[in-house]
Amino acid sequence: MNKVFTIAEVGQAHDGSLGILHSYIDAVAETGVDAIKFQTHIAEAESSKFEKFRVNFSYVDKTRQDYWARMSFTKEQWKGIKQHCDDVGLEFVSSPFSISAVELLEELGVQKYKFGSGEISNMLMLEKVCKTGKDIILSSGMSCFNELDRAVSFVQEHGNKLTLLQCTTRYPTQPEDVGLNVISEMKQRYGVDVGLSDHSGTIFPALAAVSLGASMLEAHVVFDKRMFGPDSTSSLTIDEFEMLMHGVRDISKMLSNPIDKNDVSEKQELKKMFGKSLAVRKALPEGHVLTIDDLETKKPAGYGISASDFKTVLGKRLNKNMNQWAFLTEDDVI
């Protein structure tokens, strides 16, 4: 089966609450998703007092740096998070936003690193991650092809397995902005696995991406889209994520099992059952010259001349009287 790797992105949906975060792990594990993704923020390493809010949504934090500090967890807490993921069969993935975060994630033993689109030109952090030898996922939301060229070339020179994600940095992303065409363009340009990081808040772009050959899907997850947080309206609920997973698995099976339209060997009995034979739609005397208005088609096939051959009897004479609705055979015409 064409395996699509699926990621439920919690991001900041926990709003700094360790309890809520662990609740997400348990809920996401029930959806059938492969991995759960977080963001590892170390405020003093990644931010400063000069960083502005893109949208000042917070009722608590005076600065963006304060917000990142409230979203952070201690090393011991992260170890507990990673262990919980392991216990419920979810791969733990997290996006680092500083070199310090990379070092922390290495201690935790992550298998993959996801770079948010704002970090794709952070070559220092990319170098640090490349040297780990781990798989790298690059999100393309803020990048043009020239920037992607540089990042892809950089990773490929180091030999890390690379996956690119088409992404649109608009929350929520409207259908006309999803950019499904970019999936095939990136595949052709770079020859690597390509997927979709979606912020639409619906399951449809991800399903469409799978049908186009996406090998990875990422979407934000939230308990309720009315919850506080910067990504809530752009996220899928737990129930929507479960529905998405059913769709992804079914589409993967469809793509992995092509049908030979020339092979109808298993349908012969059905073809007889649903097929039609010619019949006469009214009582007709011997010697009557058949016209199209005299003919009807009736189930099953094989009891009269095939309905597909009706033209062969037009203009021919009956050699006997025919009752209404009687099947018409080759022995009945001359």
Short mmCIF file of C-alpha atoms in Angstrom, two decimals:
data_model
loop_
_atom_site.label_atom_id
_atom_site.label_comp_id
_atom_site.label_asym_id
_atom_site.label_seq_id
_atom_site.Cartn_x
_atom_site.Cartn_y
_atom_site.Cartn_z
CA MET A 1 0.00 0.00 0.00
CA ASN A 2 1.14 3.54 -0.70
CA LYS A 3 1.93 4.54 2.87
CA VAL A 4 1.15 8.15 3.73
CA PHE A 5 2.85 9.36 6.90
CA THR A 6 0.38 11.44 8.90
CA ILE A 7 1.13 14.04 11.55
CA ALA A 8 -1.27 15.71 13.97
CA GLU A 9 0.24 19.06 14.94
CA VAL A 10 -0.66 20.16 18.47
CA GLY A 11 1.53 23.24 18.24
CA GLN A 12 0.36 25.73 20.87
CA ALA A 13 -3.11 24.23 21.28
CA HIS A 14 -2.12 23.19 24.82
CA ASP A 15 -1.75 26.90 25.73
CA GLY A 16 1.14 26.09 28.04
CA SER A 17 -0.78 23.51 30.07
CA LEU A 18 1.04 20.22 30.58
CA GLY A 19 -2.22 18.52 31.50
CA ILE A 20 -3.97 19.63 28.31
CA LEU A 21 -0.94 18.55 26.27
CA HIS A 22 -1.09 15.03 27.70
CA SER A 23 -4.84 14.97 27.01
CA TYR A 24 -4.05 15.66 23.35
CA ILE A 25 -1.67 12.70 23.24
CA ASP A 26 -4.36 10.30 24.43
CA ALA A 27 -7.03 11.75 22.12
CA VAL A 28 -4.80 11.84 19.03
CA ALA A 29 -3.69 8.25 19.62
CA GLU A 30 -7.29 7.13 19.01
CA THR A 31 -7.46 8.66 15.51
CA GLY A 32 -5.01 6.29 13.83
CA VAL A 33 -2.48 9.02 13.01
CA ASP A 34 1.21 8.07 12.80
CA ALA A 35 2.81 10.96 14.68
CA ILE A 36 2.00 13.83 16.97
CA LYS A 37 3.97 17.04 16.61
CA PHE A 38 4.81 19.76 19.06
CA GLN A 39 6.91 22.91 18.98
CA THR A 40 9.92 23.17 21.24
CA HIS A 41 10.31 26.76 22.39
CA ILE A 42 13.13 28.04 24.56
CA ALA A 43 12.16 31.67 24.81
CA GLU A 44 15.50 33.24 25.69
CA ALA A 45 17.27 31.29 22.93
CA GLU A 46 14.85 31.99 20.10
CA SER A 47 13.25 35.35 20.82
CA SER A 48 13.82 38.84 22.13
CA LYS A 49 11.77 41.77 23.38
CA PHE A 50 11.81 43.14 19.83
CA GLU A 51 9.73 40.29 18.39
CA LYS A 52 6.25 41.56 17.62
CA PHE A 53 2.96 39.69 17.78
CA ARG A 54 1.69 38.94 14.30
CA VAL A 55 -1.79 39.11 15.79
CA ASN A 56 -2.01 40.14 19.42
CA PHE A 57 -4.38 37.39 20.50
CA SER A 58 -3.04 36.91 24.04
CA TYR A 59 -4.82 38.16 27.15
CA VAL A 60 -1.88 37.14 29.31
CA ASP A 61 1.41 37.85 27.59
CA LYS A 62 2.82 41.35 27.27
CA THR A 63 5.36 40.35 24.61
CA ARG A 64 5.81 37.58 22.09
CA GLN A 65 8.82 36.42 24.10
CA ASP A 66 6.58 36.12 27.15
CA TYR A 67 4.25 33.95 25.11
CA TRP A 68 7.04 31.59 24.05
CA ALA A 69 8.15 31.33 27.66
CA ARG A 70 4.63 30.34 28.68
CA MET A 71 4.55 27.73 25.89
CA SER A 72 7.79 26.08 27.04
CA PHE A 73 8.35 23.02 29.23
CA THR A 74 11.29 21.77 31.24
CA LYS A 75 13.57 18.99 30.06
CA GLU A 76 11.97 16.57 32.52
CA GLN A 77 8.50 17.52 31.31
CA TRP A 78 9.57 16.94 27.70
CA LYS A 79 10.90 13.52 28.67
CA GLY A 80 7.50 12.68 30.13
CA ILE A 81 5.80 13.92 26.96
CA LYS A 82 8.05 11.78 24.77
CA GLN A 83 7.49 8.73 26.98
CA HIS A 84 3.71 9.19 26.85
CA CYS A 85 3.86 9.28 23.05
CA ASP A 86 5.91 6.10 23.01
CA ASP A 87 3.45 4.40 25.37
CA VAL A 88 0.44 5.04 23.11
CA GLY A 89 2.23 4.24 19.84
CA LEU A 90 2.63 7.77 18.47
CA GLU A 91 5.89 8.94 16.99
CA PHE A 92 7.04 12.06 18.84
CA VAL A 93 7.97 14.90 16.48
CA SER A 94 8.74 18.49 17.38
CA SER A 95 9.85 21.60 15.53
CA PRO A 96 12.88 23.31 17.06
CA PHE A 97 13.19 27.09 16.95
CA SER A 98 16.72 27.39 18.31
CA ILE A 99 19.98 25.48 18.52
CA SER A 100 19.21 24.88 22.19
CA ALA A 101 15.92 23.27 21.19
CA VAL A 102 17.76 20.96 18.77
CA GLU A 103 20.10 19.88 21.55
CA LEU A 104 17.12 19.19 23.83
CA LEU A 105 15.34 17.17 21.17
CA GLU A 106 18.48 15.13 20.54
CA GLU A 107 18.51 14.21 24.23
CA LEU A 108 14.91 13.09 23.86
CA GLY A 109 15.78 10.87 20.88
CA VAL A 110 13.56 12.28 18.13
CA GLN A 111 13.61 10.45 14.79
CA LYS A 112 12.57 13.35 12.57
CA TYR A 113 12.99 17.11 12.58
CA LYS A 114 10.30 19.37 11.14
CA PHE A 115 11.34 22.87 10.09
CA GLY A 116 8.55 25.42 10.09
CA SER A 117 8.50 27.60 6.99
CA GLY A 118 9.91 30.56 8.92
CA GLU A 119 13.06 28.54 9.69
CA ILE A 120 13.87 27.27 6.21
CA SER A 121 16.61 29.89 5.74
CA ASN A 122 18.06 29.27 9.19
CA MET A 123 21.12 27.58 7.80
CA LEU A 124 22.89 27.42 11.17
CA MET A 125 20.08 25.35 12.67
CA LEU A 126 19.76 23.33 9.47
CA GLU A 127 23.48 22.52 9.68
CA LYS A 128 23.06 21.43 13.29
CA VAL A 129 20.17 19.13 12.40
CA CYS A 130 21.84 17.74 9.26
CA LYS A 131 24.79 16.62 11.36
CA THR A 132 22.47 14.45 13.45
CA GLY A 133 21.77 12.31 10.37
CA LYS A 134 18.04 12.35 11.18
CA ASP A 135 15.19 12.71 8.67
CA ILE A 136 14.29 16.31 7.85
CA ILE A 137 10.90 17.74 6.91
CA LEU A 138 10.90 21.21 5.36
CA SER A 139 7.73 23.27 5.16
CA SER A 140 7.66 25.65 2.21
CA GLY A 141 5.02 28.17 3.28
CA MET A 142 7.12 31.35 3.25
CA SER A 143 9.62 30.27 0.60
CA CYS A 144 10.02 30.80 -3.11
CA PHE A 145 11.78 28.20 -5.26
CA ASN A 146 15.14 29.99 -5.03
CA GLU A 147 15.07 29.67 -1.24
CA LEU A 148 13.92 26.08 -1.46
CA ASP A 149 16.68 25.30 -3.95
CA ARG A 150 19.28 26.40 -1.44
CA ALA A 151 17.76 24.51 1.49
CA VAL A 152 17.18 21.31 -0.48
CA SER A 153 20.69 21.37 -1.91
CA PHE A 154 22.11 21.95 1.57
CA VAL A 155 20.26 18.94 3.03
CA GLN A 156 21.03 16.69 0.08
CA GLU A 157 24.75 17.47 0.35
CA HIS A 158 24.60 16.09 3.90
CA GLY A 159 22.66 12.99 2.83
CA ASN A 160 19.69 13.29 5.21
CA LYS A 161 16.38 11.84 4.06
CA LEU A 162 14.27 14.83 3.04
CA THR A 163 10.55 15.44 2.70
CA LEU A 164 9.12 18.73 1.44
CA LEU A 165 5.69 19.97 2.43
CA GLN A 166 3.67 22.34 0.30
CA CYS A 167 2.27 24.87 2.74
CA THR A 168 0.39 28.14 2.60
CA THR A 169 1.02 30.55 5.44
CA ARG A 170 -2.55 31.79 5.74
CA TYR A 171 -4.77 30.86 8.65
CA PRO A 172 -7.20 29.43 7.75
CA THR A 173 -6.13 28.69 4.17
CA GLN A 174 -8.85 29.18 1.58
CA PRO A 175 -9.31 26.56 -1.19
CA GLU A 176 -7.91 28.84 -3.88
CA ASP A 177 -4.70 29.28 -1.86
CA VAL A 178 -3.86 25.63 -1.07
CA GLY A 179 -1.58 25.22 -4.11
CA LEU A 180 -1.99 21.52 -4.84
CA ASN A 181 -0.13 22.08 -8.12
CA VAL A 182 3.07 22.72 -6.18
CA ILE A 183 3.17 19.09 -4.98
CA SER A 184 3.93 17.76 -8.46
CA GLU A 185 6.17 20.74 -9.25
CA MET A 186 8.36 20.06 -6.21
CA LYS A 187 8.46 16.33 -6.96
CA GLN A 188 9.69 17.01 -10.46
CA ARG A 189 12.12 19.73 -9.42
CA TYR A 190 13.78 17.95 -6.50
CA GLY A 191 13.03 14.23 -6.85
CA VAL A 192 12.16 13.86 -3.16
CA ASP A 193 9.08 12.87 -1.19
CA VAL A 194 6.53 15.68 -1.10
CA GLY A 195 3.47 16.19 1.06
CA LEU A 196 1.10 18.84 2.36
CA SER A 197 1.06 20.87 5.54
CA ASP A 198 -2.49 22.16 5.65
CA HIS A 199 -4.03 25.05 7.55
CA SER A 200 -7.49 25.03 5.97
CA GLY A 201 -9.37 23.63 8.96
CA THR A 202 -11.04 21.06 6.67
CA ILE A 203 -10.13 17.54 5.58
CA PHE A 204 -10.50 18.20 1.85
CA PRO A 205 -7.05 19.56 0.85
CA ALA A 206 -5.30 16.64 2.55
CA LEU A 207 -7.52 14.08 0.82
CA ALA A 208 -6.92 15.77 -2.52
CA ALA A 209 -3.18 15.81 -1.85
CA VAL A 210 -3.13 12.05 -1.19
CA SER A 211 -4.90 11.43 -4.48
CA LEU A 212 -2.12 13.43 -6.16
CA GLY A 213 0.59 11.29 -4.59
CA ALA A 214 1.45 13.15 -1.38
CA SER A 215 3.57 10.94 0.87
CA MET A 216 3.10 12.98 4.06
CA LEU A 217 0.28 15.00 5.59
CA GLU A 218 0.34 17.42 8.47
CA ALA A 219 -2.57 19.33 9.95
CA HIS A 220 -3.17 21.13 13.22
CA VAL A 221 -5.45 19.45 15.74
CA VAL A 222 -7.65 21.03 18.42
CA PHE A 223 -10.34 19.79 20.77
CA ASP A 224 -12.72 22.53 19.66
CA LYS A 225 -12.25 25.27 17.07
CA ARG A 226 -13.67 27.79 19.55
CA MET A 227 -10.76 27.24 21.93
CA PHE A 228 -8.28 30.02 22.65
CA GLY A 229 -5.15 29.94 20.52
CA PRO A 230 -3.60 31.24 17.30
CA ASP A 231 -4.31 28.10 15.23
CA SER A 232 -7.73 26.95 16.47
CA THR A 233 -9.78 28.01 13.45
CA SER A 234 -7.17 26.50 11.12
CA SER A 235 -7.17 23.12 12.86
CA LEU A 236 -9.07 19.87 12.60
CA THR A 237 -11.00 18.55 15.56
CA ILE A 238 -10.23 15.09 16.91
CA ASP A 239 -13.30 13.69 15.13
CA GLU A 240 -12.29 15.38 11.86
CA PHE A 241 -8.80 13.95 12.17
CA GLU A 242 -10.24 10.47 12.61
CA MET A 243 -12.39 10.98 9.51
CA LEU A 244 -9.33 12.21 7.61
CA MET A 245 -7.41 9.10 8.58
CA HIS A 246 -10.15 6.84 7.24
CA GLY A 247 -10.07 8.77 3.97
CA VAL A 248 -6.28 8.67 3.71
CA ARG A 249 -6.13 4.91 4.24
CA ASP A 250 -8.94 4.25 1.77
CA ILE A 251 -7.42 6.48 -0.92
CA SER A 252 -4.05 4.81 -0.39
CA LYS A 253 -5.66 1.42 -0.95
CA MET A 254 -7.37 2.71 -4.10
CA LEU A 255 -4.07 3.98 -5.51
CA SER A 256 -2.29 0.75 -4.62
CA ASN A 257 -4.85 -1.51 -6.29
CA PRO A 258 -5.31 -0.59 -9.97
CA ILE A 259 -8.22 -2.23 -11.73
CA ASP A 260 -7.85 -3.93 -15.12
CA LYS A 261 -10.96 -2.86 -17.02
CA ASN A 262 -10.32 -5.63 -19.56
CA ASP A 263 -10.63 -8.33 -16.91
CA VAL A 264 -14.33 -9.11 -16.51
CA SER A 265 -13.89 -12.79 -15.62
CA GLU A 266 -15.47 -12.33 -12.19
CA LYS A 267 -18.45 -10.50 -13.63
CA GLN A 268 -19.77 -13.03 -16.11
CA GLU A 269 -22.69 -14.16 -13.94
CA LEU A 270 -23.56 -10.56 -13.14
CA LYS A 271 -23.41 -9.68 -16.82
CA LYS A 272 -25.96 -12.42 -17.52
CA MET A 273 -28.15 -11.32 -14.64
CA PHE A 274 -28.19 -7.65 -15.59
CA GLY A 275 -27.94 -8.18 -19.34
CA LYS A 276 -30.93 -7.90 -21.64
CA SER A 277 -32.39 -10.08 -24.38
CA LEU A 278 -34.68 -8.96 -27.18
CA ALA A 279 -38.41 -9.53 -26.78
CA VAL A 280 -41.54 -8.39 -28.62
CA ARG A 281 -43.55 -5.73 -26.87
CA LYS A 282 -46.88 -6.80 -28.37
CA ALA A 283 -48.49 -9.87 -29.92
CA LEU A 284 -47.34 -10.22 -33.54
CA PRO A 285 -48.55 -12.53 -36.34
CA GLU A 286 -46.46 -14.87 -38.45
CA GLY A 287 -44.99 -12.98 -41.42
CA HIS A 288 -44.83 -9.64 -39.60
CA VAL A 289 -41.84 -7.48 -40.65
CA LEU A 290 -40.09 -6.32 -37.51
CA THR A 291 -39.53 -2.64 -36.80
CA ILE A 292 -37.86 -0.98 -33.86
CA ASP A 293 -41.27 -0.19 -32.38
CA ASP A 294 -41.97 -3.93 -32.04
CA LEU A 295 -39.00 -4.57 -29.75
CA GLU A 296 -38.41 -4.56 -26.02
CA THR A 297 -35.42 -5.68 -23.90
CA LYS A 298 -35.84 -7.98 -20.91
CA LYS A 299 -33.63 -9.57 -18.29
CA PRO A 300 -31.72 -11.83 -18.22
CA ALA A 301 -29.23 -12.12 -21.03
CA GLY A 302 -29.08 -15.38 -23.01
CA TYR A 303 -32.80 -15.99 -23.42
CA GLY A 304 -33.06 -14.20 -26.74
CA ILE A 305 -31.00 -12.27 -29.23
CA SER A 306 -28.70 -9.86 -27.38
CA ALA A 307 -30.11 -6.37 -26.97
CA SER A 308 -26.90 -5.02 -28.48
CA ASP A 309 -27.71 -6.84 -31.76
CA PHE A 310 -31.20 -5.40 -32.26
CA LYS A 311 -30.33 -4.03 -35.71
CA THR A 312 -29.84 -7.57 -37.04
CA VAL A 313 -33.58 -8.31 -36.79
CA LEU A 314 -34.96 -5.07 -38.22
CA GLY A 315 -36.71 -5.75 -41.54
CA LYS A 316 -36.83 -9.50 -40.98
CA ARG A 317 -40.05 -11.54 -40.95
CA LEU A 318 -41.44 -13.65 -38.15
CA ASN A 319 -41.79 -17.34 -39.01
CA LYS A 320 -44.45 -17.88 -36.31
CA ASN A 321 -46.96 -16.06 -34.17
CA MET A 322 -45.37 -14.30 -31.15
CA ASN A 323 -47.08 -13.62 -27.83
CA GLN A 324 -46.60 -10.24 -26.13
CA TRP A 325 -43.31 -10.06 -24.12
CA ALA A 326 -41.98 -13.32 -25.62
CA PHE A 327 -38.21 -13.51 -26.07
CA LEU A 328 -37.09 -13.19 -29.68
CA THR A 329 -34.54 -15.78 -30.84
CA GLU A 330 -32.72 -16.33 -34.12
CA ASP A 331 -35.05 -19.26 -34.81
CA ASP A 332 -38.03 -16.89 -34.81
CA VAL A 333 -36.98 -14.77 -37.83
CA ILE A 334 -36.17 -15.32 -41.50
#
